[in-house]
Tab-separated table of C-alpha atoms in Angstrom:
chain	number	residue	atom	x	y	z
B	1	UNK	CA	97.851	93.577	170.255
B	2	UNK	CA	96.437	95.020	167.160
B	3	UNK	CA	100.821	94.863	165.860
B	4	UNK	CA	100.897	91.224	167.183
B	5	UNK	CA	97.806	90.392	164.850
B	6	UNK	CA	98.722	91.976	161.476
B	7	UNK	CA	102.142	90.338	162.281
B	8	UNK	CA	100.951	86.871	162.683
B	9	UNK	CA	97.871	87.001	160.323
B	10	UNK	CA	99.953	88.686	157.245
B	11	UNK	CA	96.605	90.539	156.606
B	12	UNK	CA	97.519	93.880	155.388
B	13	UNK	CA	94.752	95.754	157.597
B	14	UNK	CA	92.656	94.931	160.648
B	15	UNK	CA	89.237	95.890	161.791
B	16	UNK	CA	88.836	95.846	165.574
B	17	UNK	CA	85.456	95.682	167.552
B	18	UNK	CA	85.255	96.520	171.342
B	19	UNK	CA	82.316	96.452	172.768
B	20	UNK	CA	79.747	95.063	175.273
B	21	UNK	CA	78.103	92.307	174.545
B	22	UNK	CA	74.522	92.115	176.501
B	23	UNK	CA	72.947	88.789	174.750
B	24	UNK	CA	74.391	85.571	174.209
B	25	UNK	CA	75.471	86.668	170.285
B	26	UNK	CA	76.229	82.900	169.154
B	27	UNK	CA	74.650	80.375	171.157
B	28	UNK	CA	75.370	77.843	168.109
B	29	UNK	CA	78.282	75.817	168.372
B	30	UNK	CA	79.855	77.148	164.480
B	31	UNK	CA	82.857	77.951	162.852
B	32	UNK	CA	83.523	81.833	160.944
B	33	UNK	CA	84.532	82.083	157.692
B	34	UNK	CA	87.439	84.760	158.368
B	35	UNK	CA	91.357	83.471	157.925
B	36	UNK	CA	92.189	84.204	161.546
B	37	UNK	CA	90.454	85.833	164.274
B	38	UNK	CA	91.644	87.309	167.512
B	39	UNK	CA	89.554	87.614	170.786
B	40	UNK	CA	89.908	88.369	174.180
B	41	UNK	CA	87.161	88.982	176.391
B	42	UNK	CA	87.783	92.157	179.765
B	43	UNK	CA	84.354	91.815	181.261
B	44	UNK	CA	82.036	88.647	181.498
B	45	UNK	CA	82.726	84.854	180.418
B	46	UNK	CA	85.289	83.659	177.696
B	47	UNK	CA	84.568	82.916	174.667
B	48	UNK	CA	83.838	78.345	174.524
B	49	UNK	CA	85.367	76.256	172.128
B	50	UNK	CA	86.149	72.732	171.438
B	51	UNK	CA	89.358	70.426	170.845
B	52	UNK	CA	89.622	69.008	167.956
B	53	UNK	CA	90.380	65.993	169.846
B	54	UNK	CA	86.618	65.712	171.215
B	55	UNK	CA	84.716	67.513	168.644
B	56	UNK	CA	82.243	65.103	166.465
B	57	UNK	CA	82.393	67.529	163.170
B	58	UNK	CA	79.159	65.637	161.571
B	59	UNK	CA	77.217	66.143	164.468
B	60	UNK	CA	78.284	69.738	164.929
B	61	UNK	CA	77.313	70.363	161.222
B	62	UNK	CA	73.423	69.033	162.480
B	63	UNK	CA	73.326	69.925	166.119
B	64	UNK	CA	70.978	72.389	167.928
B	65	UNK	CA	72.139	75.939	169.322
B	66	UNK	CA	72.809	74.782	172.135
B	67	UNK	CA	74.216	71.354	171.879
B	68	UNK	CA	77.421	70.621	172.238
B	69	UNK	CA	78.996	68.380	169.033
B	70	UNK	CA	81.215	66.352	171.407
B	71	UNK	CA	82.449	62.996	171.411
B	72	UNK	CA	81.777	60.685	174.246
B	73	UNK	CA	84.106	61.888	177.077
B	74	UNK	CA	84.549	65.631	176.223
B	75	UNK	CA	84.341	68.695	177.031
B	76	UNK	CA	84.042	72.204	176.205
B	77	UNK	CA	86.920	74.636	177.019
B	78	UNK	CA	86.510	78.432	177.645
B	79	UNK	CA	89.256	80.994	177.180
B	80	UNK	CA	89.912	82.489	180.610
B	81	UNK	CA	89.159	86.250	181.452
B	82	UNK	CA	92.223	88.242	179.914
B	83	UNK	CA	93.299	85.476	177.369
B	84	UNK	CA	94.027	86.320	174.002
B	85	UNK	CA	92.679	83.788	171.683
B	86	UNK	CA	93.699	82.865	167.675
B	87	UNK	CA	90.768	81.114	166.309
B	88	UNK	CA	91.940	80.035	162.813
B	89	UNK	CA	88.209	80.049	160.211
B	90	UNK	CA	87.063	78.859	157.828
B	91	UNK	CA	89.082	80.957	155.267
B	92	UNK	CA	91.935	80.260	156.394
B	93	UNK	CA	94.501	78.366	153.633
B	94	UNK	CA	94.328	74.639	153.611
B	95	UNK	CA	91.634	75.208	156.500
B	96	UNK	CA	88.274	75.120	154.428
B	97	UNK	CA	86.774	72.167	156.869
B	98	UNK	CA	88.356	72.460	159.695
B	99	UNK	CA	87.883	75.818	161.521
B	100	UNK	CA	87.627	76.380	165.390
B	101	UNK	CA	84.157	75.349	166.392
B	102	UNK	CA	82.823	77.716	169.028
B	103	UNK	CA	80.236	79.919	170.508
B	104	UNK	CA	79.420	82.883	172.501
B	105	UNK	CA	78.993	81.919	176.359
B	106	UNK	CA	75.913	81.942	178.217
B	107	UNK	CA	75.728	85.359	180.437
B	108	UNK	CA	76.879	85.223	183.691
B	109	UNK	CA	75.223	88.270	185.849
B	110	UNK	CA	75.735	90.819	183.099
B	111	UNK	CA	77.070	91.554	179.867
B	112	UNK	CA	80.665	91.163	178.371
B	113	UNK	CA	82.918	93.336	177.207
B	114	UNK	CA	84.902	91.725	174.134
B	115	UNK	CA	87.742	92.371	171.742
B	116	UNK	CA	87.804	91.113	168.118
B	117	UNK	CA	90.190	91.726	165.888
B	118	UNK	CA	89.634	90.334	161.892
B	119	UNK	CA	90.997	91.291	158.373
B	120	UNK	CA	90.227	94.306	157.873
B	121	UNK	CA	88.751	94.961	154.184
């Protein structure tokens, strides 16, 4: 996976977390300021995130932790168990406004166990 990344990201070196998560880390809906992050969560919930399609940007850049900024009609997604997802950031080229807007999930029964793989510096 860690290949796949530096492949598809260009970055020249990666840092990788795994570890178990045991608190909801980001309950605020938000986007990173990284060019492209990988995640895929073993134990536990997936990580949420909203379409662009139903995401109301201004209210996401005024909302409260735990509000979802969503238009009328939508919904929040969550990457499944064992799904490897590439959240482009903040950072990344031509993306200054427009990264993924997510959030760590609430815990389900117990913690998570998470992979993250960013540029490394």
């Amino acid at each position: 996976m860690t290949a796949l990344y530096l492949k598809v990201s260009g970055a020249p070196r990666v840092r990788l977390q795994l570890g178990w998560i045991r608190g909801q880390q980001c309950p605020r809906f938000h986007t990173d300021f990284v060019r492209l992050r990988l995640i895929c969560t073993y134990v536990g919930p997936g990580t949420e995130w909203i379409d662009e399609r139903w995401l109301d940007r201004d209210l996401a850049a005024r909302c409260h932790a735990h509000e979802a900024p969503l238009r009328p009609g939508g919904a929040v997604s969550r990457l499944e168990r064992f799904t490897v997802g590439l959240m482009k950031g903040r950072a990344f080229p031509g993306n200054e406004r427009h990264g993924l807007v997510h959030r760590s999930p609430p815990l389900e029964g117990g913690p998570r166990l998470v992979l993250i793989l960013n540029e490394g510096k």
